[in-house]
Each structure stands twice: as structure tokens, then as C-alpha cells.
PDB file of C-alpha atoms in Angstrom:
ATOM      1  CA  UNK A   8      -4.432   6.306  34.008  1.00  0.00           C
ATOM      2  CA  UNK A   9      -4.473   2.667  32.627  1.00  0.00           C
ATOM      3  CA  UNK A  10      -4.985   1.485  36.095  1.00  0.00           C
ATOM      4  CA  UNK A  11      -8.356   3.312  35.819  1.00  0.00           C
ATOM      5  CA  UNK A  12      -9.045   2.355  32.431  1.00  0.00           C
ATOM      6  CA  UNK A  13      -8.093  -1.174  32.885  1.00  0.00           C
ATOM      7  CA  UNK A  14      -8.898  -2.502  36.594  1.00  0.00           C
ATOM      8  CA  UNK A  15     -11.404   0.252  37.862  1.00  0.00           C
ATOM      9  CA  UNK A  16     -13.062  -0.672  35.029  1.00  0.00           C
ATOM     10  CA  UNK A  17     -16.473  -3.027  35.186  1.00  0.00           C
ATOM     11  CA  UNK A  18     -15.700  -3.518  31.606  1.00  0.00           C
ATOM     12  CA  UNK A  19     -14.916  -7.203  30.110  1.00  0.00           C
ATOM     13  CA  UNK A  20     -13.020  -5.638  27.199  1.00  0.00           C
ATOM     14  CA  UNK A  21     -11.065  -2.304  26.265  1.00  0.00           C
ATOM     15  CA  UNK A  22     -11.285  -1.636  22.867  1.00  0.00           C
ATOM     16  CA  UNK A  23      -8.097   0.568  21.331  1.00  0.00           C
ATOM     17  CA  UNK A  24      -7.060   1.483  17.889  1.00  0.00           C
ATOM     18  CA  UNK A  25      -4.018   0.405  16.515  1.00  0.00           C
ATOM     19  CA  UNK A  26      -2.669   4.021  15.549  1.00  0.00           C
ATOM     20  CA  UNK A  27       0.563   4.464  12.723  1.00  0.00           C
ATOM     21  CA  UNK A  28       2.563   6.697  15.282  1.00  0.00           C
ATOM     22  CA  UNK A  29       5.016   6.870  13.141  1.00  0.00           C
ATOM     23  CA  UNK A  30       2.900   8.379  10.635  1.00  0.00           C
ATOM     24  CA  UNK A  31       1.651  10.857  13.211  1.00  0.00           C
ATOM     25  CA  UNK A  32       5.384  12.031  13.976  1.00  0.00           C
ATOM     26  CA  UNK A  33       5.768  13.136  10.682  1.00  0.00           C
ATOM     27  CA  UNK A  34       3.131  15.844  11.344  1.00  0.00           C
ATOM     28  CA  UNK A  35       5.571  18.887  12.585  1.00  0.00           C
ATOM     29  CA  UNK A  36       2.774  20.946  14.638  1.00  0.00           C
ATOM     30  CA  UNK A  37       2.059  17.039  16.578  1.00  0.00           C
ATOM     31  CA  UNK A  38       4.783  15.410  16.719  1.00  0.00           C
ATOM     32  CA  UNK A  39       5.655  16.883  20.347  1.00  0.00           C
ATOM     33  CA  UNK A  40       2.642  16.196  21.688  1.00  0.00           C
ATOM     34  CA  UNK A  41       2.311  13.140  20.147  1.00  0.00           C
ATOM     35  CA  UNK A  42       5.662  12.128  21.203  1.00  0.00           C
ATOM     36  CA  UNK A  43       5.392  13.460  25.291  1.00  0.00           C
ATOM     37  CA  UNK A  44       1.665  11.075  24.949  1.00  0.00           C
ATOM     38  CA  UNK A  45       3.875   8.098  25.094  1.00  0.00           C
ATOM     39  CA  UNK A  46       1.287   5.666  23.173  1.00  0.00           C
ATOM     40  CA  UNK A  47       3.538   2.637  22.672  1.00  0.00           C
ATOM     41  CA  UNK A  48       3.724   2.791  26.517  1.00  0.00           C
ATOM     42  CA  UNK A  49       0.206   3.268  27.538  1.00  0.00           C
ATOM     43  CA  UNK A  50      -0.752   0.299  24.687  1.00  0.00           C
ATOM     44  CA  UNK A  51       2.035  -2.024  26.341  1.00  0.00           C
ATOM     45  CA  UNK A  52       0.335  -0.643  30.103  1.00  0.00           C
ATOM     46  CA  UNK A  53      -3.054  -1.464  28.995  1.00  0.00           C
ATOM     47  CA  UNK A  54      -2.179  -4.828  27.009  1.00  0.00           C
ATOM     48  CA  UNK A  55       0.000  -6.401  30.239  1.00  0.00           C
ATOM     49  CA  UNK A  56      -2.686  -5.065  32.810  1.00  0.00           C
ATOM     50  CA  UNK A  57      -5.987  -6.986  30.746  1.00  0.00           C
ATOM     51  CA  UNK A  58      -4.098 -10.230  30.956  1.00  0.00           C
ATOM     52  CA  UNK A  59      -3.375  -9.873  34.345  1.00  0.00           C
ATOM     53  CA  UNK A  60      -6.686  -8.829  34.985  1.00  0.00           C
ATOM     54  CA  UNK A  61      -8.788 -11.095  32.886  1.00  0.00           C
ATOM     55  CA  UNK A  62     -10.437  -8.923  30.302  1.00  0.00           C
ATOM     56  CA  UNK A  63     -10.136  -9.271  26.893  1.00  0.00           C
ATOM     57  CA  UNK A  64      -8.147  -6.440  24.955  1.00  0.00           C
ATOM     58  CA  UNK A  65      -9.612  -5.392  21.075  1.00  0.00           C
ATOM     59  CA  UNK A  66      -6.904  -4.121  19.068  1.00  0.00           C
ATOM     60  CA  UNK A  67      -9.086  -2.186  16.162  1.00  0.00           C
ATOM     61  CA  UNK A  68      -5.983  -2.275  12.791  1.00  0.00           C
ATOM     62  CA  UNK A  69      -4.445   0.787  11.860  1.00  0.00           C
ATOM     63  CA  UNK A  70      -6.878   0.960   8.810  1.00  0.00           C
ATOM     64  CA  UNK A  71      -9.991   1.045  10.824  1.00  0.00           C
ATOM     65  CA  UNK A  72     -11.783   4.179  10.222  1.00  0.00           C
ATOM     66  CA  UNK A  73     -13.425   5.059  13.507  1.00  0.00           C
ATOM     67  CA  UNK A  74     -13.801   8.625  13.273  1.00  0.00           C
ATOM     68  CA  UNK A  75     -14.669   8.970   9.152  1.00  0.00           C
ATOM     69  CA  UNK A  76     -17.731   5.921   9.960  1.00  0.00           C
ATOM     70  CA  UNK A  77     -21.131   6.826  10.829  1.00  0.00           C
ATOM     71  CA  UNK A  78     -21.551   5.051  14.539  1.00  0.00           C
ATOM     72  CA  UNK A  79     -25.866   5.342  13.495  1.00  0.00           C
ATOM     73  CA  UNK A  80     -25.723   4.643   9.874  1.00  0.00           C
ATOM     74  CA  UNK A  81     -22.310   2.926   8.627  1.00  0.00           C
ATOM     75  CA  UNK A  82     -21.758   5.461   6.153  1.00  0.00           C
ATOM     76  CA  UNK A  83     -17.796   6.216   5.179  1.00  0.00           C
ATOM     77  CA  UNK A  84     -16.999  10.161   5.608  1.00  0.00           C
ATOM     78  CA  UNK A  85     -13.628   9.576   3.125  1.00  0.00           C
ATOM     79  CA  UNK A  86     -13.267  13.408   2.780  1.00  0.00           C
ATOM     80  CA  UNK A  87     -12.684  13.970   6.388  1.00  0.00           C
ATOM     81  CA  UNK A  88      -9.723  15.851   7.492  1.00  0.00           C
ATOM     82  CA  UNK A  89      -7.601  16.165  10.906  1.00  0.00           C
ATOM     83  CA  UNK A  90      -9.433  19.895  10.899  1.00  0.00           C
ATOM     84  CA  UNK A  91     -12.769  18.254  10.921  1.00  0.00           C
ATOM     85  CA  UNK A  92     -14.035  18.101  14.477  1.00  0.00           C
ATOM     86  CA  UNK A  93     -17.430  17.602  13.656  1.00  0.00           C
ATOM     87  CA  UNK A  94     -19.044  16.477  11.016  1.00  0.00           C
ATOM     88  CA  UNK A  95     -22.591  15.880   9.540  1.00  0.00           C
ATOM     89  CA  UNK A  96     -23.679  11.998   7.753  1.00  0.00           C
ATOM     90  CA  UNK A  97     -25.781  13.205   4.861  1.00  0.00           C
ATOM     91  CA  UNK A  98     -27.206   9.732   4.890  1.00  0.00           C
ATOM     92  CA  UNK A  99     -28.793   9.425   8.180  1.00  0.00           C
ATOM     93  CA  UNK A 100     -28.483  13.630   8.971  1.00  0.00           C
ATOM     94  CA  UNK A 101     -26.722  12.869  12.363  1.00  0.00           C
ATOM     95  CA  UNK A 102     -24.453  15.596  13.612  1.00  0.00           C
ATOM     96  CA  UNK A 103     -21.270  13.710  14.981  1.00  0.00           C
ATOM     97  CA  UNK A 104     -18.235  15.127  16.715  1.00  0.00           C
ATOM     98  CA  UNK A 105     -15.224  13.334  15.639  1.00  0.00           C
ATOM     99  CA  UNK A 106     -13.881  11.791  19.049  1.00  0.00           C
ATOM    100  CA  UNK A 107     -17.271  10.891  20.485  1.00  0.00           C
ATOM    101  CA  UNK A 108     -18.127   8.845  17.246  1.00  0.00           C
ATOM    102  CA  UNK A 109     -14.703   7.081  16.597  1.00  0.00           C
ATOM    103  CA  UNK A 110     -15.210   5.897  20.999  1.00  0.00           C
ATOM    104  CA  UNK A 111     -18.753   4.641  19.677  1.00  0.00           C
ATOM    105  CA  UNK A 112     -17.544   3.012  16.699  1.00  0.00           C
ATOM    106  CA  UNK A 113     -14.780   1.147  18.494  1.00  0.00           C
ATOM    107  CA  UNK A 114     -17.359   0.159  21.365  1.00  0.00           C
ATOM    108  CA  UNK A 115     -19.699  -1.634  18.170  1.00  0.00           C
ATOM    109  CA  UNK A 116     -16.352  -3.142  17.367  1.00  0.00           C
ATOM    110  CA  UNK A 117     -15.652  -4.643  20.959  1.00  0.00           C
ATOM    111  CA  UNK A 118     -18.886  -5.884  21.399  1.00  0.00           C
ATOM    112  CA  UNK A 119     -18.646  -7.833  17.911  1.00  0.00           C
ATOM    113  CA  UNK A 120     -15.679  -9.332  19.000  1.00  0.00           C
ATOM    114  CA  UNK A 121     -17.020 -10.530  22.191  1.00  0.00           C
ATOM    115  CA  UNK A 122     -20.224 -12.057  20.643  1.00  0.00           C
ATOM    116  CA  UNK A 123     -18.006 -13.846  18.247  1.00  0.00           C
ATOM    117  CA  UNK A 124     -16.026 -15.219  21.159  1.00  0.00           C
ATOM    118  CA  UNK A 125     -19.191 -15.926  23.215  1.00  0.00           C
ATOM    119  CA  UNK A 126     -19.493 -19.624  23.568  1.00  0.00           C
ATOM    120  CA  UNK A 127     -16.027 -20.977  23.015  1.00  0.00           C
ATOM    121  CA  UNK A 128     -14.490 -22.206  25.862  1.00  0.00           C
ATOM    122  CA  UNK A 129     -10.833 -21.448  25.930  1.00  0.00           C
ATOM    123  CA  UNK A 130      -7.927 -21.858  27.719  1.00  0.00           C
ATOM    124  CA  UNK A 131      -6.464 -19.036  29.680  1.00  0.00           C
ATOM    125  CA  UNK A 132      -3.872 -17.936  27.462  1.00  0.00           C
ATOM    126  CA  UNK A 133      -0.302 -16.792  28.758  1.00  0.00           C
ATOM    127  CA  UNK A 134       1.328 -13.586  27.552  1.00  0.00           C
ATOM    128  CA  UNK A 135       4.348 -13.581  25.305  1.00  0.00           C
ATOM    129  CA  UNK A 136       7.582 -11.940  26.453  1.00  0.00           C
ATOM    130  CA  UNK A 137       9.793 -10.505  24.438  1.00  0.00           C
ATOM    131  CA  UNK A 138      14.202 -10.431  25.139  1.00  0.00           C
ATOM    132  CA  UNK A 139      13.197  -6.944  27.288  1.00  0.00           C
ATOM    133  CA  UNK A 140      10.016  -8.361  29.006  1.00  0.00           C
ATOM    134  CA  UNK A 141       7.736  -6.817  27.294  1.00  0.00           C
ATOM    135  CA  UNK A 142       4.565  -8.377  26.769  1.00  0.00           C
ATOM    136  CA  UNK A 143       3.790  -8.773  23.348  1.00  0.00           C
ATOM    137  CA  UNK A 144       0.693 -11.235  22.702  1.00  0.00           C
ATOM    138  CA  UNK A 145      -2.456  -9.542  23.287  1.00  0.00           C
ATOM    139  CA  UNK A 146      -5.652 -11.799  23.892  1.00  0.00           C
ATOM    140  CA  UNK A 147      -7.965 -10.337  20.697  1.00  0.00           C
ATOM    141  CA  UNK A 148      -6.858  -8.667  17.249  1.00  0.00           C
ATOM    142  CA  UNK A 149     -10.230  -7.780  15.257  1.00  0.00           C
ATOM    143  CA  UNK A 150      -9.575  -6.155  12.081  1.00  0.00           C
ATOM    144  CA  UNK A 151     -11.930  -3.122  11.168  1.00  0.00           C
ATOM    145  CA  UNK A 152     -11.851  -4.329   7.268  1.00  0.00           C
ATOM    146  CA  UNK A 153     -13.435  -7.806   7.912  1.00  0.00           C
ATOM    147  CA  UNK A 154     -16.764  -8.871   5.893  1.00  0.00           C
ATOM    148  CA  UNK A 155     -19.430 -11.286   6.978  1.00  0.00           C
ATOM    149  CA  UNK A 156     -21.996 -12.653   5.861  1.00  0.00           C
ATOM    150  CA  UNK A 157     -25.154 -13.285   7.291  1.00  0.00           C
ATOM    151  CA  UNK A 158     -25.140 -16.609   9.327  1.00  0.00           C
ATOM    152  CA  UNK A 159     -21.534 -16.328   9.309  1.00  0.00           C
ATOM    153  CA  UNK A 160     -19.574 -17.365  13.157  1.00  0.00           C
ATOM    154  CA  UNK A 161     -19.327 -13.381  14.101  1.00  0.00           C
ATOM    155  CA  UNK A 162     -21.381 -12.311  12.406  1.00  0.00           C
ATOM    156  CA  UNK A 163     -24.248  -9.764  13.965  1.00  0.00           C
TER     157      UNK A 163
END
């Protein structure tokens, strides 16, 4: 699977979400499921394979609120619940189901994070190994929460 996502892939940059696992484990009707899903490994998969591969890797933070943002409008859903599958923006009146608009929301943020990195010329960057050999330096960490201004470097 991250073979596919990462080097079948035309894609410069995968764009993933920095989810509180442990959070999720506390959940008792998930935590099996989220358990056999084996994220740390598929994150570790993905993060090794886009530096050996050349594409840059956009680690959205834990507090980035992909699914509860309008991907047409920007408004913040903050009473939206696990339950919620879909959901209506009474701003812009756009019916959004939850997975589809957190993948669109985290696609706006990849693309943000190349066009601030368009430009800069920088050296390839080698991956840090941990005492296991596990890679642990990822080429791009955007945070969901950061402001610009207009004019700003990165800003859109």
C-alpha cells in the first residue's frame, strides 16, 4: 500500500495528518481496529519511502482540523462529532462528507507548502536514524494553525 501511495504516485508531495493514536486507543469500540491499522508503521513506510524517492512529505499537526473545515469556504464545523459522516457548511450551503473533505483540505495544505518552498534551492537533505534505524526526520512539517498575512513568504 505505501508503495502505491508513495512511488506509483505522479505526486511531488503526500500530504498526511499527524493523528494522537494514543488518543484514539482510548476509544474501546476502535481501539482494535485502530490498533491492527498499524499507523506508526505505515507513517514510518511512507516517511522513509519519500526520501528515498524524492518527494516531499507534509506532516499536517495533530491539531489540524481537516474534517470539521469547510474545503470551499474555510468555515470551522467545532460541533462535529466522530458520528458525523456528513455534514452541511451553513456558510457556503455545501454538503460535505467527512473523509472526502478532510483529503481536500489536506491537499490545500500540501500545495501551500509547496508554493512556500517553490524557489528555494536546497540541498538534498539526508534522513535521520534513530538507535533502531528508524528514520525519523521527515523533509516538511506544516502546521495547520499557522497565520499569514498577505505578502507574507507562504503566503497564498
Amino acid at each position: 500500500m505505501t508503495k502505491r501511495i508513495v512511488c506509483k504516485s505522479q505526486a511531488d508531495a503526500i500530504a498526511i495528518e499527524d493523528l494522537n493514536v494514543s488518543g484514539m486507543m482510548r476509544n474501546d469500540k476502535l481501539s482494535k481496529h485502530i490498533q491492527d491499522a498499524s499507523f506508526y508503521e505505515i507513517r514510518r513506510q511512507i516517511g522513509y519511502k519519500c526520501l528515498w524517492y524524492g518527494k516531499a512529505l507534509v506532516i499536517a499537526d495533530r491539531f489540524f482540523t481537516s474534517s470539521r473545515t469547510c474545503s470551499e469556504c474555510g468555515w470551522h464545523n467545532g460541533g462535529l462529532t466522530l458520528r458525523d459522516r456528513e455534514w452541511e457548511c451553513p456558510v457556503c450551503h455545501t454538503r460535505h462528507d467527512r473523509d472526502r473533505n478532510s483529503s481536500l483540505n489536506l491537499e490545500s495544505l500540501g500545495l501551500k507548502a509547496l508554493a512556500r518552498d517553490a524557489g528555494e534551492v536546497k540541498p538534498p537533505e539526508k534522513p535521520s536514524v534513530d538507535e533502531h534505524g528508524v528514520c525519523t526526520h521527515l523533509r516538511s512539517k506544516v502546521s495547520g494553525n499557522e497565520e499569514r498575512t498577505p505578502g507574507s513568504p507562504g503566503s497564498l
